[in-house]
Coordinates of C-alpha atoms and ligand atoms in Angstrom, one line a residue:
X136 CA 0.1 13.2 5.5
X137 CA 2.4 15.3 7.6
X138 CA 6.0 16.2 6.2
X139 CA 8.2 13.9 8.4
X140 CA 6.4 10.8 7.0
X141 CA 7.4 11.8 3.6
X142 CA 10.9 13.2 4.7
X143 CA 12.1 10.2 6.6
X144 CA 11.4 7.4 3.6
X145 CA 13.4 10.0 1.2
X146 CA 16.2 10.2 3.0
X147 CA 16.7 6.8 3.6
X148 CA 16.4 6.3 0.0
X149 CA 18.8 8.5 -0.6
X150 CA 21.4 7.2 2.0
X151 CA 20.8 3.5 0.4
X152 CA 21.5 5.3 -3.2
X153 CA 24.4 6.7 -1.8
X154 CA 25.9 3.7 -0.2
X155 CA 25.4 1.9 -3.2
X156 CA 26.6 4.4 -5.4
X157 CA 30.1 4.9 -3.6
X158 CA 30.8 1.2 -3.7
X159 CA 29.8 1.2 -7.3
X160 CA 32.1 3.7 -8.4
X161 CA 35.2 2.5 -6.3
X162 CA 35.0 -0.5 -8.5
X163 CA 35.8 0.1 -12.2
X164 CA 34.1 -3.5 -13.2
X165 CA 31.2 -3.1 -11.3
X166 CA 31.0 0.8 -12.4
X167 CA 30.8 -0.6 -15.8
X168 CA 27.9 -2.7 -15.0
X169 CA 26.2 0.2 -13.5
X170 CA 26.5 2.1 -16.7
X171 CA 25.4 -0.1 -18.5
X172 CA 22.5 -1.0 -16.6
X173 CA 21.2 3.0 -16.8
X174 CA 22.2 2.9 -20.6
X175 CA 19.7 -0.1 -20.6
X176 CA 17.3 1.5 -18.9
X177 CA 17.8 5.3 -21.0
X178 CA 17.7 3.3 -24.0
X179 CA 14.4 1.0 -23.0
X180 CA 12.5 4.3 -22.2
X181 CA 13.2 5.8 -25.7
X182 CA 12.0 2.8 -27.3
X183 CA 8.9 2.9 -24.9
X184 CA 8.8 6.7 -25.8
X185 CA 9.0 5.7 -30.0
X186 CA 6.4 3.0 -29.4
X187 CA 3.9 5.5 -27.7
X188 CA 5.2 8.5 -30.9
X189 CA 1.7 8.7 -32.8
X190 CA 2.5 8.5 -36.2
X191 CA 0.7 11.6 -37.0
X192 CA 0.0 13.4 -34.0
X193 CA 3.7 14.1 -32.9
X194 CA 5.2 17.6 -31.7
X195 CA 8.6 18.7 -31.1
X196 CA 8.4 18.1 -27.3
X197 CA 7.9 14.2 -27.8
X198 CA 10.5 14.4 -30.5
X199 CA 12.7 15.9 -28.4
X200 CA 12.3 13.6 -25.1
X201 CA 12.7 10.8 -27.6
X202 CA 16.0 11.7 -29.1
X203 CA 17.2 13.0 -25.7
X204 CA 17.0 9.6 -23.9
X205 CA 18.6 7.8 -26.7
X206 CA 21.7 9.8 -26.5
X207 CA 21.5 8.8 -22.9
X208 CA 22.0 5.3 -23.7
X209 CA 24.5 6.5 -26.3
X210 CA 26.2 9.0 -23.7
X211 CA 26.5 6.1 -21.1
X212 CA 27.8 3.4 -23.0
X213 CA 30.5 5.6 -24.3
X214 CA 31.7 6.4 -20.5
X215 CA 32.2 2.6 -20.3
X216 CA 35.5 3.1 -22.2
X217 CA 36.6 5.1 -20.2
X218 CA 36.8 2.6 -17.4
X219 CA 38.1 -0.3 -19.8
X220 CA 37.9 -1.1 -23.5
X221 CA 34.8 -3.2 -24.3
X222 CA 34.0 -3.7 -20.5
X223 CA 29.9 -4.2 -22.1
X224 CA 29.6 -4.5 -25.4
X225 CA 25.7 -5.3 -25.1
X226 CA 23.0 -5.5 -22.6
X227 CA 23.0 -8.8 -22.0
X228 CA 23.0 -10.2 -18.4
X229 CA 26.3 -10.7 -17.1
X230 CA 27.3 -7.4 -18.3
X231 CA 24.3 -5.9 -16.1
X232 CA 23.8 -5.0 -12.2
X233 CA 20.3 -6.6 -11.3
X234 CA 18.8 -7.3 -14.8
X235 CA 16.0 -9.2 -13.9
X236 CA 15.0 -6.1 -11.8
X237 CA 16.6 -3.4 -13.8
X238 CA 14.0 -4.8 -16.8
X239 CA 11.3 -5.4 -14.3
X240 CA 11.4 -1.9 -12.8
X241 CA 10.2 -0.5 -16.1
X242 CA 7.8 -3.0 -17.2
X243 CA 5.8 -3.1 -13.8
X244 CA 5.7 0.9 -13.3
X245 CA 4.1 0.5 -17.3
X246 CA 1.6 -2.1 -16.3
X247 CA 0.6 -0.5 -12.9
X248 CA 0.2 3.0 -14.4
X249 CA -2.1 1.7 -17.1
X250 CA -3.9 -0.5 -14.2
X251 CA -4.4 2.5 -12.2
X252 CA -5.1 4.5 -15.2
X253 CA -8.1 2.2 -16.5
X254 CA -9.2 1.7 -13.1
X255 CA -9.5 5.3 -11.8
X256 CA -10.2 7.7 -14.5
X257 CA -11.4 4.7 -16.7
X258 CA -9.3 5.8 -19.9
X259 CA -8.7 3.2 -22.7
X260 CA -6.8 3.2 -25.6
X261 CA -5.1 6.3 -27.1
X262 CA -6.2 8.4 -23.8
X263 CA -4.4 5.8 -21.8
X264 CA -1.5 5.5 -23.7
X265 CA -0.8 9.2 -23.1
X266 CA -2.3 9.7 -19.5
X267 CA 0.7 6.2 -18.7
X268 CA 3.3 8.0 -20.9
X269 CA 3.0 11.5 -18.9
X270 CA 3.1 10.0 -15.1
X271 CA 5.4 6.6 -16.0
X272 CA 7.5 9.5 -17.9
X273 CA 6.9 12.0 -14.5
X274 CA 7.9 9.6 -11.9
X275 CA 10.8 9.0 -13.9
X276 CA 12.3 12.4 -14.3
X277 CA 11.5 12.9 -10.5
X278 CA 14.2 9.4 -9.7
X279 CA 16.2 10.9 -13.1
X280 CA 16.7 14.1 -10.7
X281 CA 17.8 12.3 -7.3
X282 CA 19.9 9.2 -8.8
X283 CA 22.2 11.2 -11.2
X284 CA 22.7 13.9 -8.8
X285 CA 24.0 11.4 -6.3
X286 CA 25.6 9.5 -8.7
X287 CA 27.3 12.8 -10.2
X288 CA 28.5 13.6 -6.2
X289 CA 30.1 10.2 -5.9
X290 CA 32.1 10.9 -9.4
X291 CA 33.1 14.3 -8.6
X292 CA 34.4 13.2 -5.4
X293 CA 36.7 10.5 -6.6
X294 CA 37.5 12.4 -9.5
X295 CA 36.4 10.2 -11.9
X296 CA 36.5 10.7 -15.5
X297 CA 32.7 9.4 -16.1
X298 CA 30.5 12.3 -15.6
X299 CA 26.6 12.8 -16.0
X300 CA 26.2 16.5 -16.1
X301 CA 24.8 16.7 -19.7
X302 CA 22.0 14.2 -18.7
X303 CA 21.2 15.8 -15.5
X304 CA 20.9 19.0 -17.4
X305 CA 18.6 17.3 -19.8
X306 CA 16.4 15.1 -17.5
X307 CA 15.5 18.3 -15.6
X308 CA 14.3 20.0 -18.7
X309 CA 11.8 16.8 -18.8
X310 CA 10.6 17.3 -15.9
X311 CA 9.3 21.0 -16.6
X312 CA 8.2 19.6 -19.7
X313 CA 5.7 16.7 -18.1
X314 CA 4.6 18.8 -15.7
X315 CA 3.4 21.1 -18.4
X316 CA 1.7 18.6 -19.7
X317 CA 0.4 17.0 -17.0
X318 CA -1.2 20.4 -16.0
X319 CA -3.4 20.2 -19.4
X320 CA -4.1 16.6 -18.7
X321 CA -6.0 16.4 -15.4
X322 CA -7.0 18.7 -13.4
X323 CA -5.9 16.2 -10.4
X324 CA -2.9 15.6 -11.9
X325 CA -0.6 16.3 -8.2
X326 CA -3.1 13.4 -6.8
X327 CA -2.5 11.1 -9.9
X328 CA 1.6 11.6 -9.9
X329 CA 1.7 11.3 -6.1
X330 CA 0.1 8.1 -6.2
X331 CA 2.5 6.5 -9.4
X332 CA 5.4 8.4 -7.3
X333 CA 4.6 5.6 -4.6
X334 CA 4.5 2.6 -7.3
X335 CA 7.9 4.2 -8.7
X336 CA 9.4 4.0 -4.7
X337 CA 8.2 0.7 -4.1
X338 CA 9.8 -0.2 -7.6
X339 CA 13.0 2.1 -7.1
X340 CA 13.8 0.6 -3.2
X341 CA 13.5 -3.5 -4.6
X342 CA 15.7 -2.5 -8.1
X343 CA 18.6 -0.8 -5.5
X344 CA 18.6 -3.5 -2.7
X345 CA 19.4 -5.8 -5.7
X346 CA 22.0 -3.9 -7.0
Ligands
FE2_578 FE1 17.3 9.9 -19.6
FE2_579 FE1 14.4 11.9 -19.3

């Protein structure tokens, strides 16, 4: 694949982010939503993270990635108040932007990860379970990167008192870390990301049309 075909599809992603992003923040009721549809989403990937934790078998990095992403839920609901007191007290639809595809965008990168996992490199069990963790987890950190730094753009520009700089800081740190361990996982692991990276876009470009 040549460079422009990948080029061209990024930055229209990131132009459609952008657009969205600026008429998001302009809006202190639908800003609230936004927040906390991410602190839905931070706070559903630590209890994916928890659920995958071995109960033995656990080191510091998983700990850490764990505890990181809750505090992004935490971290995000507590910018809500900052826009207006008890804007969303809970996740629950009408306080969200785009639940059925906030929650869907999760769920289906799981289930085609694992799919493509079995399928592929025929892994089951425990070896799946860590193989869908490390590239659901990659693909992630990759939109992580992008959407918070346009999100953090949009805030600094209108001077907003919500800011994201202690996730972004974080979510970067997650990335080095999957990578590391996506090295040690597969030898073909730049093929095997690549590929989930295209589930996550397809996922990623339907979740912010809806919103
Ligand atoms: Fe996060
Ligand atoms: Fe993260």
């Amino acid at each position: 694949m040549n460079h422009y075909s990948l080029i061209l599809p990024q930055m229209k992603q990131e132009d459609l982010l952008k657009g969205a992003v600026e008429r998001i923040v302009a809006d202190d009721s639908l800003h609230a939503k936004w927040l906390n549809s991410l602190s839905m989403m931070e706070n559903t990937g630590a209890r994916k993270i928890s659920k995958y934790e071995h109960p033995v078998h656990t080191g510091i990095v998983v700990l850490k990635h764990a505890a990181e992403e809750a505090r992004h839920a935490y971290y995000l609901k507590k910018q809500i108040e900052k826009l207006g007191k008890n804007a969303c007290p809970d996740y629950s639809y009408p306080y969200l932007l785009a639940p059925v595809e906030s929650h869907h965008y999760l769920n289906m990168l799981d289930v085609e990860a694992c799919r493509y996992l079995k399928n592929k490199l025929k892994l089951e069990g425990r070896a799946l379970k860590h193989g869908a963790y490390l590239l659901v987890t990659y693909a992630i950190e990759v939109r992580a990167d992008m959407l918070y730094g346009i999100y953090q753009e949009a805030l600094t520009k209108v001077k907003s008192r919500v800011n994201v700089k202690s996730i972004i800081a974080e979510e970067e740190g997650h990335l080095e870390e999957m990578q590391k361990m996506l090295v040690v996982f597969h030898p073909q692991w730049e093929k095997l990301a690549k590929d989930i990276c295209e589930v996550e876009d397809r996922l990623f470009v339907a979740w912010i049309k809806a919103i």
